[in-house]
Coordinates of C-alpha atoms in Angstrom, one line a residue:
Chain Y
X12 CA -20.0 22.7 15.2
X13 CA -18.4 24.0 11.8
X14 CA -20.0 25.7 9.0
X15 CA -16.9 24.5 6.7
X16 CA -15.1 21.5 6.3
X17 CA -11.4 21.8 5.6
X18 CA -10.3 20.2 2.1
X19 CA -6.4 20.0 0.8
X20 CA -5.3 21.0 -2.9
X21 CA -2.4 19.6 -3.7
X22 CA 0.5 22.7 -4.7
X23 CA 1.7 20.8 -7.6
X24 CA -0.9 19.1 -9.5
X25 CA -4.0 20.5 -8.0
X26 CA -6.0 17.5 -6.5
X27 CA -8.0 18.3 -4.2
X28 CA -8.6 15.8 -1.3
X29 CA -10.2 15.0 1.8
X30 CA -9.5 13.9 4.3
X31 CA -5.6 14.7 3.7
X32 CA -3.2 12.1 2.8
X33 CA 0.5 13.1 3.7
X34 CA 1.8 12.8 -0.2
X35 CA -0.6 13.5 -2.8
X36 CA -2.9 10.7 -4.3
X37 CA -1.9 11.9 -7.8
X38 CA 1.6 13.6 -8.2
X39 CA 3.1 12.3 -4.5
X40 CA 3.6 15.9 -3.2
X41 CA 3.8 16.8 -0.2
X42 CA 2.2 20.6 0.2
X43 CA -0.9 21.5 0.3
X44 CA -3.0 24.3 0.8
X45 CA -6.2 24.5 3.0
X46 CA -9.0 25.1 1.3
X47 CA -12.4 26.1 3.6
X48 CA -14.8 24.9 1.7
X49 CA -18.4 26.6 3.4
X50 CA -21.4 24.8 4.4
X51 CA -24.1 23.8 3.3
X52 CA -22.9 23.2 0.4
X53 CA -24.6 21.1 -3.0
X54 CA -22.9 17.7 -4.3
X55 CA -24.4 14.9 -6.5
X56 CA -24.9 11.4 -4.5
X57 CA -22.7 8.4 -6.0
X58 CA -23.7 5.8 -4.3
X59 CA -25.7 4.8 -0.8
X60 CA -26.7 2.2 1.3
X61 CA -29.2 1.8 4.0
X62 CA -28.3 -0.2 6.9
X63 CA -30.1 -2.3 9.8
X64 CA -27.4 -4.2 11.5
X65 CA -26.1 -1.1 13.2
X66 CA -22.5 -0.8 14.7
X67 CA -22.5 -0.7 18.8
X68 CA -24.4 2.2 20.5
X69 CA -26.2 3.5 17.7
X70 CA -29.6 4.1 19.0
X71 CA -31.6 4.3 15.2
X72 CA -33.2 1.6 13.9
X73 CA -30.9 2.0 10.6
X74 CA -28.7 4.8 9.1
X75 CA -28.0 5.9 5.6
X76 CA -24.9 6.4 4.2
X77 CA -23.9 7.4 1.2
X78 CA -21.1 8.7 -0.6
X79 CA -21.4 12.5 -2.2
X80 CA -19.0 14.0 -4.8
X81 CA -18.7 18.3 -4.9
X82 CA -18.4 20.6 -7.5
X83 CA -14.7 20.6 -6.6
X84 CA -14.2 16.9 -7.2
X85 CA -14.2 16.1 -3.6
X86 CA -15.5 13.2 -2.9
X87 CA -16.9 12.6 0.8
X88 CA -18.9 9.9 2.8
X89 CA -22.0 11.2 5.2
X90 CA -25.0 10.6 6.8
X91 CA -28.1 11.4 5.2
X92 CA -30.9 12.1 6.7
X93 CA -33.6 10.3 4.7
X94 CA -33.4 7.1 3.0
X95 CA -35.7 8.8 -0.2
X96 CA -32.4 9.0 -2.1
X97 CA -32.0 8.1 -5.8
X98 CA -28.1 7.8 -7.0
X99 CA -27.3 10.9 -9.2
X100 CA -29.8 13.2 -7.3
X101 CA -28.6 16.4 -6.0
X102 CA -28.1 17.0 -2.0
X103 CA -27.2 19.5 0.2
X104 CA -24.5 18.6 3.1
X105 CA -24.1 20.3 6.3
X106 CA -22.3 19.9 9.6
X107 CA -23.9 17.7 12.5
X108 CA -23.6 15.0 15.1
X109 CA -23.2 11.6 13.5
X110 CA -21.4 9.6 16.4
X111 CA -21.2 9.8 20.2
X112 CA -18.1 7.3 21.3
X113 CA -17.5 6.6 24.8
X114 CA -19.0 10.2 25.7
X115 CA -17.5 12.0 22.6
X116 CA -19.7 13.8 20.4
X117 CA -18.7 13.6 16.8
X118 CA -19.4 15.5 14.0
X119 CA -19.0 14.9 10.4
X120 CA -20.9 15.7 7.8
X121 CA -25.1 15.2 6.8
X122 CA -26.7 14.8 3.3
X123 CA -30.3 15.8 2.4
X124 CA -32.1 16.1 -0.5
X125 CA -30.8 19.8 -2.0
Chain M
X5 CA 14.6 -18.5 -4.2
X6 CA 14.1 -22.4 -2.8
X7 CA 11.0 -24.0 -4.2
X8 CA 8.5 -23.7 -1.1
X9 CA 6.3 -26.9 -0.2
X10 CA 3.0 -26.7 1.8
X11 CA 4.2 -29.7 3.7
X12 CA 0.9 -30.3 6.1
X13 CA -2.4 -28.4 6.8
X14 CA -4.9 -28.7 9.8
X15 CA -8.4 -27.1 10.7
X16 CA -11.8 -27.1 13.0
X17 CA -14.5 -27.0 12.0
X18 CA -15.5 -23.3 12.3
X19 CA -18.5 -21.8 13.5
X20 CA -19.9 -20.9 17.0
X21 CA -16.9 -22.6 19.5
X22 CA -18.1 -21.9 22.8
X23 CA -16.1 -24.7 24.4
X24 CA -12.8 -23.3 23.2
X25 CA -10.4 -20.1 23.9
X26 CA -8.6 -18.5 21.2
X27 CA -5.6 -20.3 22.2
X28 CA -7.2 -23.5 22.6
X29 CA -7.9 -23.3 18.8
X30 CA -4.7 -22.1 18.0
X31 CA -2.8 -24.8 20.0
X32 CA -4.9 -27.6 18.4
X33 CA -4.6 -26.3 14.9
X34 CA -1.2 -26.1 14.7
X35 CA -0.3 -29.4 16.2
X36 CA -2.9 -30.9 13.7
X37 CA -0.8 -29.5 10.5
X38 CA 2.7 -30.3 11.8
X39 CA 0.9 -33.8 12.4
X40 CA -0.4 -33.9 8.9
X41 CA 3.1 -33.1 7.5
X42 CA 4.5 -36.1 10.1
X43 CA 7.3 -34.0 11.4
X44 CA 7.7 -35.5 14.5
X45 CA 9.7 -33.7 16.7
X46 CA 11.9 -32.1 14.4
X47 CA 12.6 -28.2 15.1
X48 CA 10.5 -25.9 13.8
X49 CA 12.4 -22.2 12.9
X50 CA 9.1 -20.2 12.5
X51 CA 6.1 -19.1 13.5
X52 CA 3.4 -16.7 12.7
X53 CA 0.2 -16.5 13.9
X54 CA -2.3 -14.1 11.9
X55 CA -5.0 -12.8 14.3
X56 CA -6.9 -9.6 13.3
X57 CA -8.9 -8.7 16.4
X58 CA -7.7 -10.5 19.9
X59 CA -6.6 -7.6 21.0
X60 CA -9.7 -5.5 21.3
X61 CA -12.2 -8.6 21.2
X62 CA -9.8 -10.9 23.4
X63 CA -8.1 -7.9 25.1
X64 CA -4.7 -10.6 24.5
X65 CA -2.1 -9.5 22.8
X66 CA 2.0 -11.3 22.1
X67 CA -0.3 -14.4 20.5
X68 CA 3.0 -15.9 18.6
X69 CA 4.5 -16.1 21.7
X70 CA 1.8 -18.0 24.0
X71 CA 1.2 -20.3 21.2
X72 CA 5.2 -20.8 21.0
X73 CA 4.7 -21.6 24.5
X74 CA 1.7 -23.9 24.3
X75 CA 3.2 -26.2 21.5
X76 CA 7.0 -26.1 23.4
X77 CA 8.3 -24.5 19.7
X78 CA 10.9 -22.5 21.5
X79 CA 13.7 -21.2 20.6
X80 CA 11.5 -20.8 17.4
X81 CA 11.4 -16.8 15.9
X82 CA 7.8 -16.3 16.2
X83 CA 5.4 -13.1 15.7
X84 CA 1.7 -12.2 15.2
X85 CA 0.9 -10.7 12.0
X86 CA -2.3 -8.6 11.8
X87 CA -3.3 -7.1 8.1
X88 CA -7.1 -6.9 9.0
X89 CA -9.0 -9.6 7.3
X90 CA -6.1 -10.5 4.8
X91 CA -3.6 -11.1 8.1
X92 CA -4.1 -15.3 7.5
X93 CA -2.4 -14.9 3.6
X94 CA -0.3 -12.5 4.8
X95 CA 1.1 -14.7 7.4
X96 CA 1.8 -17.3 4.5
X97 CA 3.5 -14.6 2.5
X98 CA 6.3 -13.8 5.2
X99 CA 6.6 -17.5 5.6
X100 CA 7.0 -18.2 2.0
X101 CA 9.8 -15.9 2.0
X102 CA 11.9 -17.1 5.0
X103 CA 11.4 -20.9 3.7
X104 CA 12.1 -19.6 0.1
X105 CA 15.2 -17.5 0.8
X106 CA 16.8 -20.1 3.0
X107 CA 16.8 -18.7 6.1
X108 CA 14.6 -21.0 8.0
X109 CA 13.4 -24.5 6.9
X110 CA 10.2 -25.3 8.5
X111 CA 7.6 -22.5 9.6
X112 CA 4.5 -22.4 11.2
X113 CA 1.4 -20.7 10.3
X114 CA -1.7 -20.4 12.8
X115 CA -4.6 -18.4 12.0
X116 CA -7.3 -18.0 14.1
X117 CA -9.8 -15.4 15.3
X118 CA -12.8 -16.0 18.1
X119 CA -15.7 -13.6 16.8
X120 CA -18.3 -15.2 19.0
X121 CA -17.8 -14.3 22.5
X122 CA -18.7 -10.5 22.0
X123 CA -22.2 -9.2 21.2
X124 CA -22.8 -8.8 17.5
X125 CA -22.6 -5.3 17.7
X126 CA -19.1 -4.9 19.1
X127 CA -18.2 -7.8 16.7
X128 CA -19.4 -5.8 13.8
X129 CA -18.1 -2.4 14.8
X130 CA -14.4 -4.3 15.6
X131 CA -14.7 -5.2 12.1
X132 CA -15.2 -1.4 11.1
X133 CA -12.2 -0.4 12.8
X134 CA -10.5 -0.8 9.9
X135 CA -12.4 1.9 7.9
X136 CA -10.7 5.5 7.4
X137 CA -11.2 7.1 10.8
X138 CA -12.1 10.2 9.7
X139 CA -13.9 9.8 6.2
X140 CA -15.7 6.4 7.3
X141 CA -15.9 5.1 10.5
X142 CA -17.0 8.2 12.4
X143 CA -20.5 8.1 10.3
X144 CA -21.5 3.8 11.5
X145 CA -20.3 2.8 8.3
X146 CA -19.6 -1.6 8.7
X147 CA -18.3 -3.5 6.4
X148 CA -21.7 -4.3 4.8
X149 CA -22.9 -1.3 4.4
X150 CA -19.3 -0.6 2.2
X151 CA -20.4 -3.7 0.6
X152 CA -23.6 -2.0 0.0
X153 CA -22.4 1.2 -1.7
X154 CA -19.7 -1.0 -3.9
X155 CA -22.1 -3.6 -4.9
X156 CA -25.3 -0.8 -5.8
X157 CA -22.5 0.8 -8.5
X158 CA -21.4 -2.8 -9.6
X159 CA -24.6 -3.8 -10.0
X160 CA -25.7 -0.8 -12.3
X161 CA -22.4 -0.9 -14.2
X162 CA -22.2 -4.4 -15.1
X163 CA -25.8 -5.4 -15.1
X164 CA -25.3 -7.7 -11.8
X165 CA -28.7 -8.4 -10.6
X166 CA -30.0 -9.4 -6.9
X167 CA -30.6 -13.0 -8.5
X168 CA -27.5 -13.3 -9.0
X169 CA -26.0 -12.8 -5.9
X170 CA -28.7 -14.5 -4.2
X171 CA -27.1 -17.5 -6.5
X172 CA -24.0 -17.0 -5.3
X173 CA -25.4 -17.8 -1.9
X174 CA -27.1 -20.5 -3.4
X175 CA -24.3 -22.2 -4.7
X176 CA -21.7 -21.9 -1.8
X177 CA -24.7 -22.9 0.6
X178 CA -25.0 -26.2 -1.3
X179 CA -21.2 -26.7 -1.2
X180 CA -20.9 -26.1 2.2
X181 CA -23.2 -28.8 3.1
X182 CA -20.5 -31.2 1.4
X183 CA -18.1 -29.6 4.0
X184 CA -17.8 -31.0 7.4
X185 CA -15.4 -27.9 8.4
X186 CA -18.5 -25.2 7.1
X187 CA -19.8 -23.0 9.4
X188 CA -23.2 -22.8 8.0
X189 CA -24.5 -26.2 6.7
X190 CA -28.3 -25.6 5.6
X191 CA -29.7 -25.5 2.0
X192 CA -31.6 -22.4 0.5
X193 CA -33.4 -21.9 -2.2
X194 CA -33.8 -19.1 -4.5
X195 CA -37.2 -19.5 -3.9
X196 CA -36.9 -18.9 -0.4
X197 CA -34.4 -15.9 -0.4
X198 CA -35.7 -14.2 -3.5
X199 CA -38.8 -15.1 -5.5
X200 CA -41.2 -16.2 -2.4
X201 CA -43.6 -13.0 -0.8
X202 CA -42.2 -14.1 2.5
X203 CA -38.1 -13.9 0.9
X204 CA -38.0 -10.2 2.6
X205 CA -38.6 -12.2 6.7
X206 CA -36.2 -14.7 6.1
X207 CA -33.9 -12.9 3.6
X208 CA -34.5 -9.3 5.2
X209 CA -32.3 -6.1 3.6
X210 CA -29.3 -5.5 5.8
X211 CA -27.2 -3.1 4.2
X212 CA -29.3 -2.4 0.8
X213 CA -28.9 -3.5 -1.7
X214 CA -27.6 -6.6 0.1
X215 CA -29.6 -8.8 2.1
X216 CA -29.1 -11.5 5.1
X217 CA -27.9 -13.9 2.5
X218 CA -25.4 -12.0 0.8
X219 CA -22.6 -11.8 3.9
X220 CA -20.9 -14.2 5.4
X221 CA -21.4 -15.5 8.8
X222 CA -19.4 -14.2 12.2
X223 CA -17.1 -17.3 13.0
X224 CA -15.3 -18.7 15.3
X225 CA -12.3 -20.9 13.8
X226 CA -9.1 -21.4 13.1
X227 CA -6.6 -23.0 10.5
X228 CA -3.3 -23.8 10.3
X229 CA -0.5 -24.8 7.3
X230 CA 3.3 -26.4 7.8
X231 CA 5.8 -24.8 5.3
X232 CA 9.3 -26.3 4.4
X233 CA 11.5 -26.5 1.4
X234 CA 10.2 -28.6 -1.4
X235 CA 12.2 -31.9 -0.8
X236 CA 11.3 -32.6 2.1
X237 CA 7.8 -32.9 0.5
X238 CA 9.5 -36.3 -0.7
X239 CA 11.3 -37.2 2.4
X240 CA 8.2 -36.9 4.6
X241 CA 6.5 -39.2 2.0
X242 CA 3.7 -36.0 1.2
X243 CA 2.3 -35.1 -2.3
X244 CA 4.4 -32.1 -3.5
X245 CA 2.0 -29.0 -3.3
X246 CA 4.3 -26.0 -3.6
X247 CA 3.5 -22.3 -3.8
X248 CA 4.4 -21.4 -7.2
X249 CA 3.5 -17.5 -7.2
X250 CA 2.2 -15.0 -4.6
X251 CA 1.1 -11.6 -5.3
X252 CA 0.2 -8.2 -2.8
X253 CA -0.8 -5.1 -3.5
X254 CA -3.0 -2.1 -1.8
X255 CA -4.8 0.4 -2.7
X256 CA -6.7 3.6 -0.7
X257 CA -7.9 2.8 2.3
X258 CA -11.0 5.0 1.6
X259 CA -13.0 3.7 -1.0
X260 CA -13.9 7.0 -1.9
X261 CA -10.6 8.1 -3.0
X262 CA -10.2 5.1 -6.0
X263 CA -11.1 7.0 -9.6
X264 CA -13.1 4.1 -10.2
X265 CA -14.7 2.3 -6.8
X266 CA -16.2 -0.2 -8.9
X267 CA -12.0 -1.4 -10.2
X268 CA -10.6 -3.2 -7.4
X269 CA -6.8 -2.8 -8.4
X270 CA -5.7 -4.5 -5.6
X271 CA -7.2 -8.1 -6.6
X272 CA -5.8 -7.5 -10.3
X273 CA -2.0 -6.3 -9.6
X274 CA -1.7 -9.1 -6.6
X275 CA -3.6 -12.2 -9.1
X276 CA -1.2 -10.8 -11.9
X277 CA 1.9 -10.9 -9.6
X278 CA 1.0 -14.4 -8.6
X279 CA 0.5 -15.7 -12.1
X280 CA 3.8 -13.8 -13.4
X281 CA 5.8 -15.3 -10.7
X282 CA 3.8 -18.9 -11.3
X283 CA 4.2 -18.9 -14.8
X284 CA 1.0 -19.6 -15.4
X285 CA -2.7 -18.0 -16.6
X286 CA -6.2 -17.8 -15.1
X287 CA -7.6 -20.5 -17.9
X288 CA -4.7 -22.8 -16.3
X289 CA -6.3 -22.6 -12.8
X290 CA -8.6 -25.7 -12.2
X291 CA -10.1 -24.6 -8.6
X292 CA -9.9 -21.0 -6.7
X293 CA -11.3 -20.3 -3.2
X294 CA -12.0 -16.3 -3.6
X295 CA -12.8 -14.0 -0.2
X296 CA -16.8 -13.8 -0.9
X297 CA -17.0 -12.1 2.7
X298 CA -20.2 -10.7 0.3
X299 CA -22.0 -12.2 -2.4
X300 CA -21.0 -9.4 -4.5
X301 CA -17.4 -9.7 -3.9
X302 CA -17.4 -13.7 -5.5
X303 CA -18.2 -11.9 -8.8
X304 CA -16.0 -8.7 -8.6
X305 CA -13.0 -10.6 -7.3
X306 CA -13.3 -14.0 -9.7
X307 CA -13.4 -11.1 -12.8
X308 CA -10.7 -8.6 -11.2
X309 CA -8.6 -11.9 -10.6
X310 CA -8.5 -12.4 -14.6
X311 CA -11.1 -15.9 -14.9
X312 CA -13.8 -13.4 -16.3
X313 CA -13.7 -10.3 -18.4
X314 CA -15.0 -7.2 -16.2
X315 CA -19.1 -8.1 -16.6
X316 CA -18.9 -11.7 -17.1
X317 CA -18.6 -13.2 -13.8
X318 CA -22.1 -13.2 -12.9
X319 CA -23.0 -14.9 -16.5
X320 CA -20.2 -17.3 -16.1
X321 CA -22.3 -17.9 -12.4
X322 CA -25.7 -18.6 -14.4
X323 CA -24.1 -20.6 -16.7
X324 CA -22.8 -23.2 -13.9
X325 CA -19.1 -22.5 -14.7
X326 CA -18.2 -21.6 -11.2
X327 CA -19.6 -24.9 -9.4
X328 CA -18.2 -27.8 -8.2
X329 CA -18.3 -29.7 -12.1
X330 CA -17.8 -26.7 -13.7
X331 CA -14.8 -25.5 -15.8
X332 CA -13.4 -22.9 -13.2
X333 CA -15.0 -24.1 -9.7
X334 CA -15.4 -21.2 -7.2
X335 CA -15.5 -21.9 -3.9
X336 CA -16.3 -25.8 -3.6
X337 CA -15.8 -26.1 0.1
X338 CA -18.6 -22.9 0.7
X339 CA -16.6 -20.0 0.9
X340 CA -16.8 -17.3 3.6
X341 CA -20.3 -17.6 2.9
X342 CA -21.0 -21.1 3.9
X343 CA -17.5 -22.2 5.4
X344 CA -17.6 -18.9 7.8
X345 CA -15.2 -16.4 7.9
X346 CA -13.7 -15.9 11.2
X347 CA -11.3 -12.3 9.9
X348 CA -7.8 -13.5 11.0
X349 CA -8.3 -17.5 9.9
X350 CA -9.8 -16.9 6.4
X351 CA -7.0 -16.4 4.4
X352 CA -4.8 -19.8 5.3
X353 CA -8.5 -21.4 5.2
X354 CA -8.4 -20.5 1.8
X355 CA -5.3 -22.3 1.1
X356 CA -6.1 -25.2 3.3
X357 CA -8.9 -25.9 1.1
X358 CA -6.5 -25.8 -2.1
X359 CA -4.2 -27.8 -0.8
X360 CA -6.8 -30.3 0.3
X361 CA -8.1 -30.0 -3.5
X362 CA -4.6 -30.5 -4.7
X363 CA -4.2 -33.6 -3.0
X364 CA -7.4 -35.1 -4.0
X365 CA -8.2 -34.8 -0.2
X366 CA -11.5 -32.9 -0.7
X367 CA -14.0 -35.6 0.1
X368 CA -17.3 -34.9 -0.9
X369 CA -16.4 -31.2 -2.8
X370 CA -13.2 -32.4 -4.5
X371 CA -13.4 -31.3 -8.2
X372 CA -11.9 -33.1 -10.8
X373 CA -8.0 -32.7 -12.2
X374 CA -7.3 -30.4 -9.9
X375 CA -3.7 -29.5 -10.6
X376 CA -3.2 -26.0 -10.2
X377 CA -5.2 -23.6 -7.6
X378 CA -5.6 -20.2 -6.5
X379 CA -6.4 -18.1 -3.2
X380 CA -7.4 -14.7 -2.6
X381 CA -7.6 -13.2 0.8
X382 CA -9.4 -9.4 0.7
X383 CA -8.4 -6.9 3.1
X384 CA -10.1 -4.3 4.0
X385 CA -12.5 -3.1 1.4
X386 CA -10.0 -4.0 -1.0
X387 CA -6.9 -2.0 0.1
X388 CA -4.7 -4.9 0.9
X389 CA -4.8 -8.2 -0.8
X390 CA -3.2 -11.4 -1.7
X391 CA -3.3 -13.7 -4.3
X392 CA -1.6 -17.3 -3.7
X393 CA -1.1 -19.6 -7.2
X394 CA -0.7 -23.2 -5.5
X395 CA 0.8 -26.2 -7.7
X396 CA 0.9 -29.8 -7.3
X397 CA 4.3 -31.2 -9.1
X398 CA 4.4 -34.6 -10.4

């Protein structure tokens, strides 16, 4: 479990990203620093979509994902936890499990309305 | 550069192929478009095989070389190329270039891809694999539900509605029927997908906004095309279809990182390569086969792709523009919607069914004056793609 997810700001031109890319998305450099961002933390919802045909040992009858941009212009896909979502609405993300594969928990990050 | 000829072209019918292994269909493909071209027994220098998923589907890997083996091509060069769902044009690319820039004459390309023997489930999260590791495919995301999220933002930026993507399906169902190769060969209605209070059982939401209808089938299938230098289109006695421009280009493998996820850059810069190297504009194009892997995409791509200003496409759709005796038809022999869309195979489908059109060897969904073509094969969600301009010289 995390209470933070790690983002990268680029040294030279200040785009933040995440995950990290190995030059920058904007200027091409190649430094970053490692910003903790903390958890929960509040984001508006771009886009969703709510999906029945389910990828291999998911045991839900559907999942919602959705894509959620933060106050510090990163942008960041995640589970959330309700399909009652409108685009543009507000919600809160925190850190959970949102895959087991082959035995391996994984965590990433939730949405809910904030 | 030498002038590049699509000398021959083969396919199977695609679809559910129980009866056949991968390299059965990849064997019987290729000997069907050397065949076509009538080469005989002359030597071929290269082969590719595009294959996106035998080796986690299949567990087989070295494909270029079994099917080198199978058809008695040696001492041929011959590799597999995977690029995801775009691995069939990009298997025509690095052919074009080794016919164009002399050093080989004739080369093989095989595309093929057996999606049916897993369970759906597998199939669909092989499909995923492609996704961003860590930003995508960790949360279930598939390839609809991407789908999904892009078309819900097209959809409110440009004013695309769910009619118009169930006429999408519509259309490409009807043309499929025409298609003997199609995958899918049963008419719908609007009625029946849409309008009717039973639409939601047989048309039921699978990644929302986008229903059953709006993605293509899983598919079985492969196809296959026989490059050489341009005169030998003469000496073999074939119609002179040549590949006058062909175009790459990617973009962020996370949709998430693109400014805009609405602009798919990737279909504009590779179309506009294709047409700067063809010489030629999107009004000169008389029939395109586009990747609509979703009913969504037909619309993005045949506007990103420079037929449509951004917004028009789906009016162009109502208006009848895109079907078979329309001004720019899209898709006449079904498109991954109604032709199937087995990953690997899809992109040299595409240009099968150009150079079929080309010819005036369409049968029943040939369209009219069809002297210039174009192909798109969509990787990814749009982080690798090519654009293929195909010509038919007098």
């Amino acid at each position: 479990m995390s209470d933070k997810l790690t983002v990268y700001k680029c040294k030279k031109c200040g785009r933040v990203m995440y995950p990290r890319h190995d030059r920058c998305l904007k200027c091409k450099g190649r430094e970053f620093d490692e910003i903790e961002m903390p958890l929960p933390a509040t984001g508006k919802l771009l886009t969703y979509s709510q999906l029945f045909a389910l990828p291999w040992r998911y045991d839900v009858r559907f999942l919602t994902l959705g894509v959620v941009e933060f106050q510090n212009g990163v942008r960041a896909m995640g589970q959330l936890k309700t399909p009652d979502v409108k685009v543009g609405m507000k919600v809160k993300a925190t850190w959970g499990l949102v895959r087991e594969i082959r035995g391996e928990k994984l965590y990433g990050l939730k949405f809910e309305p904030a | 550069m030498r002038k590049v000829a699509i000398l021959g072209v083969g396919m199977i019918p695609f679809g559910r192929r129980d009866e056949d292994t991968l390299m059965d269909m990849l064997a019987v493909t290729g000997l069907k478009a050397m065949d076509d071209a009538g080469i005989g027994d002359r030597p071929i220098d290269g082969v590719y095989v595009a294959n996106m998923g035998a080796p986690i589907l299949e567990n087989k890997t070295g494909l270029a070389s079994a099917l080198v083996d199978r058809l008695c091509l040696f001492p041929a060069a011959a590799e597999t190329i995977e690029n995801g769902p775009a691995s069939g044009a990009s298997a025509i690319k690095n052919a074009f270039f080794a016919v164009a820039s002399g050093y080989c004459d004739l080369v093989l390309v095989v595309a093929g891809e057996k999606m049916r023997d897993t369970i759906i489930w597998k199939a669909t999260d092989f499909v995923a694999t492609m996704t961003h590791p860590l930003a995508e495919y960790i949360y279930g995301v598939t390839l609809p539900s991407m789908a999904g999220m892009f078309a819900r933002l097209y959809m409110e930026k440009y004013g695309v509605t769910e009619e118009h993507l169930a006429k999408v399906a519509v259309k490409n169902h009807n043309n499929g029927l025409l298609n003997p190769y199609a995958h899918i060969h049963m008419r719908i209605t609007l009625e029946g997908i849409l309008h009717h209070p039973h639409a939601i059982v047989n048309n039921p939401v699978i990644a929302s906004p986008l229903r059953f209808y709006d993605a293509c089938p899983v598919s079985d299938g492969a196809a296959a095309v026989l490059l050489g230098p341009a005169e030998m289109a003469k000496e073999l006695n074939k119609p002179e279809i040549v590949i006058a421009g062909i175009g790459q280009a990617t973009d962020t493998l996370a949709l998430q990182d693109r400014d805009d996820p609405t602009d798919l850059k990737a279909v504009t810069i590779a179309s506009q390569k294709a047409f700067a190297m063809a010489k030629l504009k999107p009004k000169d194009i008389n029939v395109a086969q586009v990747h609509d892997a979703f009913t969504i995409l037909e619309i993005a791509e045949s506007e990103h792709a420079g037929f449509f200003k951004k917004g028009e496409g789906a009016k162009a759709l109502d208006e009848g523009r895109t079907e078979i005796g329309g001004d720019i038809p899209i898709n006449p022999d079904g498109g991954l919607k109604a032709r199937g869309h087995p990953v690997g195979a899809t992109g040299v489908a595409n240009v099968v069914a150009i150079t079929w059109q080309l010819r005036g060897e369409a049968g029943d969904f040939q369209v009219k004056k069809a002297e210039n073509g174009f192909a798109l094969n969509f990787g990814g969600f749009g982080n690798n793609v090519i654009a293929a301009i195909l010509r038919r010289e007098a």
